[in-house]
Amino acid sequence: MRILIVEDEEHLAEGLRFNLEAEGYTAMVCNSGESALEKLSGEAFDLVILDVMLPGIDGFEVARKLREAGNYVPVLMLTALGRPEEVIRGFEAGADDYLPKPFDLQIFLARIKGLIRRRDWSQTIVNRLPEGSITVNGRLIDLANLRLTNGGQVLELTQMEAKLIEYFIENPGRAISRKEILLDVWGLVEDTDTRAIDNFIVRLRKYLEDEPNNPKVLKTVRGVGYRLDLASDYNQSES
């Protein structure tokens, strides 16, 4: 496993590198967003640990540029900015997980292992579906390339949106709590603010529903969370 650490605080970066190598990973360090993008454009990594507050372009911009370039390496974002709106901004930029500073080393290592497990899990789902595509309510969802096609309109999905769709599809008809989504999909602790989930659900309904304000597919379960009701035309793509 090759991990890239993007952190401008030298002592923290070297401490993370030391502990990751002690766990058996191969770790490299970059101290700016520009050097990280250059490194990632020429080398393959299994995971990126990305600080937000960097000299030059910040971590949000690094994550956004990575995703725009079609690089979907898992990204764990580290930052002193732990407000809910900052967490949401990180996810929307393309981060897979978000860990506020200061953090416990064991929690950090557990997040790393969780991201790697979810990467393997996501790839297993994509491999199991014909051509990596499914249809829900007449929408063709290409999990491999993070695209949703509705008629002639093609929408680009973020990796987090695709993961959430995958999770609902793996649990059809079951009421799934916000806490469960935070833990199983995003690997976040249970006391994390759940409003980020609601924001993502609003976006998914715009993609999946004929009438987003009157959902028939992705329904709210009062006092619990959400449930994906598979319409009769739901099927795995044969193409």
GROMACS .gro file of C-alpha atoms in nm:
model
  239
    1MET     CA    1   0.000   0.000   0.000
    2ARG     CA    2   0.141   0.337  -0.109
    3ILE     CA    3   0.016   0.641   0.081
    4LEU     CA    4   0.088   1.005  -0.001
    5ILE     CA    5   0.089   1.250   0.294
    6VAL     CA    6   0.022   1.611   0.192
    7GLU     CA    7   0.108   1.818   0.500
    8ASP     CA    8   0.317   2.133   0.543
    9GLU     CA    9   0.376   2.089   0.918
   10GLU     CA   10   0.704   1.900   0.905
   11HIS     CA   11   0.685   1.736   1.249
   12LEU     CA   12   0.329   1.615   1.193
   13ALA     CA   13   0.408   1.488   0.843
   14GLU     CA   14   0.709   1.292   0.963
   15GLY     CA   15   0.517   1.156   1.260
   16LEU     CA   16   0.241   1.030   1.031
   17ARG     CA   17   0.495   0.880   0.793
   18PHE     CA   18   0.673   0.702   1.078
   19ASN     CA   19   0.352   0.552   1.217
   20LEU     CA   20   0.220   0.447   0.876
   21GLU     CA   21   0.547   0.275   0.792
   22ALA     CA   22   0.534   0.102   1.131
   23GLU     CA   23   0.198  -0.040   1.017
   24GLY     CA   24   0.354  -0.177   0.699
   25TYR     CA   25   0.254   0.096   0.453
   26THR     CA   26   0.488   0.279   0.217
   27ALA     CA   27   0.449   0.652   0.285
   28MET     CA   28   0.574   0.961   0.101
   29VAL     CA   29   0.542   1.328   0.198
   30CYS     CA   30   0.459   1.643  -0.002
   31ASN     CA   31   0.444   1.984   0.164
   32SER     CA   32   0.225   2.177  -0.082
   33GLY     CA   33  -0.084   2.128  -0.295
   34GLU     CA   34   0.106   2.193  -0.617
   35SER     CA   35   0.373   1.931  -0.541
   36ALA     CA   36   0.100   1.682  -0.445
   37LEU     CA   37  -0.083   1.724  -0.775
   38GLU     CA   38   0.243   1.686  -0.965
   39LYS     CA   39   0.326   1.369  -0.771
   40LEU     CA   40  -0.023   1.224  -0.818
   41SER     CA   41  -0.021   1.294  -1.191
   42GLY     CA   42   0.282   1.073  -1.240
   43GLU     CA   43   0.257   0.803  -0.974
   44ALA     CA   44  -0.010   0.568  -0.843
   45PHE     CA   45  -0.107   0.575  -0.475
   46ASP     CA   46  -0.359   0.371  -0.279
   47LEU     CA   47  -0.458   0.659  -0.050
   48VAL     CA   48  -0.392   1.029   0.006
   49ILE     CA   49  -0.380   1.201   0.346
   50LEU     CA   50  -0.456   1.563   0.264
   51ASP     CA   51  -0.424   1.865   0.492
   52VAL     CA   52  -0.663   2.153   0.416
   53MET     CA   53  -0.445   2.448   0.514
   54LEU     CA   54  -0.156   2.429   0.268
   55PRO     CA   55   0.071   2.691   0.113
   56GLY     CA   56  -0.047   2.779  -0.237
   57ILE     CA   57  -0.363   2.594  -0.332
   58ASP     CA   58  -0.547   2.444  -0.035
   59GLY     CA   59  -0.662   2.089   0.024
   60PHE     CA   60  -1.016   2.155  -0.102
   61GLU     CA   61  -0.875   2.265  -0.437
   62VAL     CA   62  -0.635   1.969  -0.452
   63ALA     CA   63  -0.924   1.726  -0.398
   64ARG     CA   64  -1.138   1.904  -0.657
   65LYS     CA   65  -0.861   1.900  -0.918
   66LEU     CA   66  -0.794   1.532  -0.852
   67ARG     CA   67  -1.155   1.439  -0.917
   68GLU     CA   68  -1.180   1.661  -1.223
   69ALA     CA   69  -0.875   1.480  -1.363
   70GLY     CA   70  -1.050   1.145  -1.313
   71ASN     CA   71  -0.829   1.037  -1.023
   72TYR     CA   72  -1.049   0.869  -0.759
   73VAL     CA   73  -0.781   0.762  -0.513
   74PRO     CA   74  -0.932   0.761  -0.161
   75VAL     CA   75  -0.867   1.090   0.020
   76LEU     CA   76  -0.860   1.138   0.397
   77MET     CA   77  -0.876   1.511   0.470
   78LEU     CA   78  -0.705   1.645   0.785
   79THR     CA   79  -0.786   1.989   0.917
   80ALA     CA   80  -0.835   2.213   1.216
   81LEU     CA   81  -1.159   2.326   1.051
   82GLY     CA   82  -1.414   2.090   1.203
   83ARG     CA   83  -1.737   2.286   1.159
   84PRO     CA   84  -2.021   2.102   0.979
   85GLU     CA   85  -2.007   2.337   0.681
   86GLU     CA   86  -1.634   2.270   0.641
   87VAL     CA   87  -1.690   1.894   0.658
   88ILE     CA   88  -1.956   1.921   0.389
   89ARG     CA   89  -1.726   2.136   0.178
   90GLY     CA   90  -1.457   1.870   0.205
   91PHE     CA   91  -1.692   1.593   0.094
   92GLU     CA   92  -1.824   1.803  -0.193
   93ALA     CA   93  -1.468   1.871  -0.309
   94GLY     CA   94  -1.411   1.496  -0.333
   95ALA     CA   95  -1.280   1.383   0.007
   96ASP     CA   96  -1.379   1.035   0.122
   97ASP     CA   97  -1.331   1.099   0.493
   98TYR     CA   98  -1.262   1.398   0.717
   99LEU     CA   99  -1.064   1.395   1.042
  100PRO     CA  100  -1.040   1.715   1.253
  101LYS     CA  101  -0.712   1.802   1.428
  102PRO     CA  102  -0.600   1.716   1.688
  103PHE     CA  103  -0.678   1.348   1.650
  104ASP     CA  104  -0.597   1.024   1.825
  105LEU     CA  105  -0.339   0.810   1.644
  106GLN     CA  106  -0.543   0.490   1.677
  107ILE     CA  107  -0.851   0.660   1.532
  108PHE     CA  108  -0.637   0.790   1.246
  109LEU     CA  109  -0.504   0.440   1.169
  110ALA     CA  110  -0.855   0.294   1.193
  111ARG     CA  111  -0.978   0.550   0.939
  112ILE     CA  112  -0.697   0.452   0.703
  113LYS     CA  113  -0.791   0.084   0.726
  114GLY     CA  114  -1.159   0.171   0.681
  115LEU     CA  115  -1.094   0.371   0.365
  116ILE     CA  116  -0.893   0.090   0.214
  117ARG     CA  117  -1.167  -0.162   0.301
  118ARG     CA  118  -1.436   0.059   0.147
  119ARG     CA  119  -1.227   0.105  -0.167
  120ASP     CA  120  -1.208  -0.272  -0.205
  121TRP     CA  121  -1.580  -0.305  -0.124
  122SER     CA  122  -1.675  -0.044  -0.384
  123GLN     CA  123  -1.463  -0.214  -0.648
  124THR     CA  124  -1.626  -0.548  -0.568
  125ILE     CA  125  -1.969  -0.396  -0.629
  126VAL     CA  126  -1.862  -0.242  -0.958
  127ASN     CA  127  -1.712  -0.571  -1.073
  128ARG     CA  128  -2.027  -0.762  -0.978
  129LEU     CA  129  -2.260  -0.542  -1.184
  130PRO     CA  130  -2.273  -0.595  -1.562
  131GLU     CA  131  -2.055  -0.329  -1.721
  132GLY     CA  132  -2.046  -0.158  -1.382
  133SER     CA  133  -2.392  -0.009  -1.452
  134ILE     CA  134  -2.740  -0.027  -1.300
  135THR     CA  135  -3.075   0.137  -1.362
  136VAL     CA  136  -3.294   0.293  -1.094
  137ASN     CA  137  -3.625   0.456  -1.189
  138GLY     CA  138  -3.519   0.465  -1.551
  139ARG     CA  139  -3.184   0.629  -1.476
  140LEU     CA  140  -2.869   0.454  -1.594
  141ILE     CA  141  -2.600   0.478  -1.326
  142ASP     CA  142  -2.245   0.404  -1.435
  143LEU     CA  143  -2.063   0.333  -1.108
  144ALA     CA  144  -1.728   0.274  -1.275
  145ASN     CA  145  -1.720   0.616  -1.441
  146LEU     CA  146  -1.936   0.807  -1.188
  147ARG     CA  147  -2.204   0.911  -1.435
  148LEU     CA  148  -2.585   0.911  -1.428
  149THR     CA  149  -2.782   0.927  -1.752
  150ASN     CA  150  -3.148   1.031  -1.756
  151GLY     CA  151  -3.279   1.040  -2.110
  152GLY     CA  152  -3.032   1.252  -2.300
  153GLN     CA  153  -2.893   1.426  -1.991
  154VAL     CA  154  -2.563   1.305  -1.845
  155LEU     CA  155  -2.471   1.406  -1.488
  156GLU     CA  156  -2.135   1.362  -1.321
  157LEU     CA  157  -2.148   1.199  -0.975
  158THR     CA  158  -1.902   1.261  -0.697
  159GLN     CA  159  -1.742   0.957  -0.543
  160MET     CA  160  -1.939   1.014  -0.222
  161GLU     CA  161  -2.267   1.032  -0.413
  162ALA     CA  162  -2.184   0.708  -0.592
  163LYS     CA  163  -2.093   0.537  -0.264
  164LEU     CA  164  -2.421   0.642  -0.107
  165ILE     CA  165  -2.619   0.514  -0.408
  166GLU     CA  166  -2.427   0.185  -0.388
  167TYR     CA  167  -2.507   0.152  -0.019
  168PHE     CA  168  -2.880   0.202  -0.073
  169ILE     CA  169  -2.879  -0.048  -0.360
  170GLU     CA  170  -2.706  -0.304  -0.139
  171ASN     CA  171  -2.983  -0.253   0.120
  172PRO     CA  172  -3.305  -0.224  -0.083
  173GLY     CA  173  -3.628  -0.167   0.108
  174ARG     CA  174  -3.452  -0.131   0.444
  175ALA     CA  175  -3.478   0.179   0.658
  176ILE     CA  176  -3.123   0.309   0.699
  177SER     CA  177  -3.040   0.555   0.973
  178ARG     CA  178  -2.828   0.866   0.927
  179LYS     CA  179  -2.585   0.734   1.188
  180GLU     CA  180  -2.551   0.409   0.992
  181ILE     CA  181  -2.468   0.600   0.675
  182LEU     CA  182  -2.210   0.810   0.858
  183LEU     CA  183  -2.040   0.501   0.998
  184ASP     CA  184  -2.069   0.249   0.713
  185VAL     CA  185  -2.035   0.476   0.411
  186TRP     CA  186  -1.820   0.760   0.538
  187GLY     CA  187  -1.648   0.598   0.837
  188LEU     CA  188  -1.738   0.891   1.062
  189VAL     CA  189  -1.799   0.861   1.435
  190GLU     CA  190  -2.159   0.847   1.551
  191ASP     CA  191  -2.164   1.191   1.715
  192THR     CA  192  -2.084   1.368   1.386
  193ASP     CA  193  -2.347   1.621   1.278
  194THR     CA  194  -2.591   1.440   1.045
  195ARG     CA  195  -2.699   1.741   0.838
  196ALA     CA  196  -2.439   1.650   0.576
  197ILE     CA  197  -2.640   1.333   0.507
  198ASP     CA  198  -2.959   1.531   0.451
  199ASN     CA  199  -2.780   1.757   0.201
  200PHE     CA  200  -2.660   1.456   0.004
  201ILE     CA  201  -3.010   1.303   0.005
  202VAL     CA  202  -3.150   1.624  -0.145
  203ARG     CA  203  -2.897   1.597  -0.426
  204LEU     CA  204  -2.962   1.226  -0.487
  205ARG     CA  205  -3.336   1.291  -0.510
  206LYS     CA  206  -3.271   1.545  -0.785
  207TYR     CA  207  -3.092   1.267  -0.972
  208LEU     CA  208  -3.329   0.977  -0.904
  209GLU     CA  209  -3.677   1.120  -0.861
  210ASP     CA  210  -3.926   1.243  -1.120
  211GLU     CA  211  -4.051   1.487  -0.857
  212PRO     CA  212  -3.774   1.549  -0.601
  213ASN     CA  213  -4.014   1.727  -0.362
  214ASN     CA  214  -4.248   1.426  -0.371
  215PRO     CA  215  -4.005   1.133  -0.354
  216LYS     CA  216  -4.123   0.787  -0.458
  217VAL     CA  217  -3.785   0.614  -0.479
  218LEU     CA  218  -3.566   0.753  -0.201
  219LYS     CA  219  -3.811   0.798   0.086
  220THR     CA  220  -3.778   0.949   0.432
  221VAL     CA  221  -3.849   0.714   0.721
  222ARG     CA  222  -3.966   0.939   1.001
  223GLY     CA  223  -3.748   0.917   1.310
  224VAL     CA  224  -3.500   0.680   1.141
  225GLY     CA  225  -3.349   0.795   0.813
  226TYR     CA  226  -3.411   0.689   0.454
  227ARG     CA  227  -3.522   0.390   0.246
  228LEU     CA  228  -3.469   0.306  -0.121
  229ASP     CA  229  -3.788   0.163  -0.269
  230LEU     CA  230  -3.703  -0.014  -0.591
  231ALA     CA  231  -3.955   0.053  -0.866
  232SER     CA  232  -4.081  -0.229  -1.084
  233ASP     CA  233  -3.852  -0.117  -1.364
  234TYR     CA  234  -3.542  -0.148  -1.145
  235ASN     CA  235  -3.292  -0.389  -1.296
  236GLN     CA  236  -2.927  -0.445  -1.351
  237SER     CA  237  -2.817  -0.319  -1.691
  238GLU     CA  238  -2.786  -0.586  -1.957
  239SER     CA  239  -2.574  -0.366  -2.180
   0.00000   0.00000   0.00000
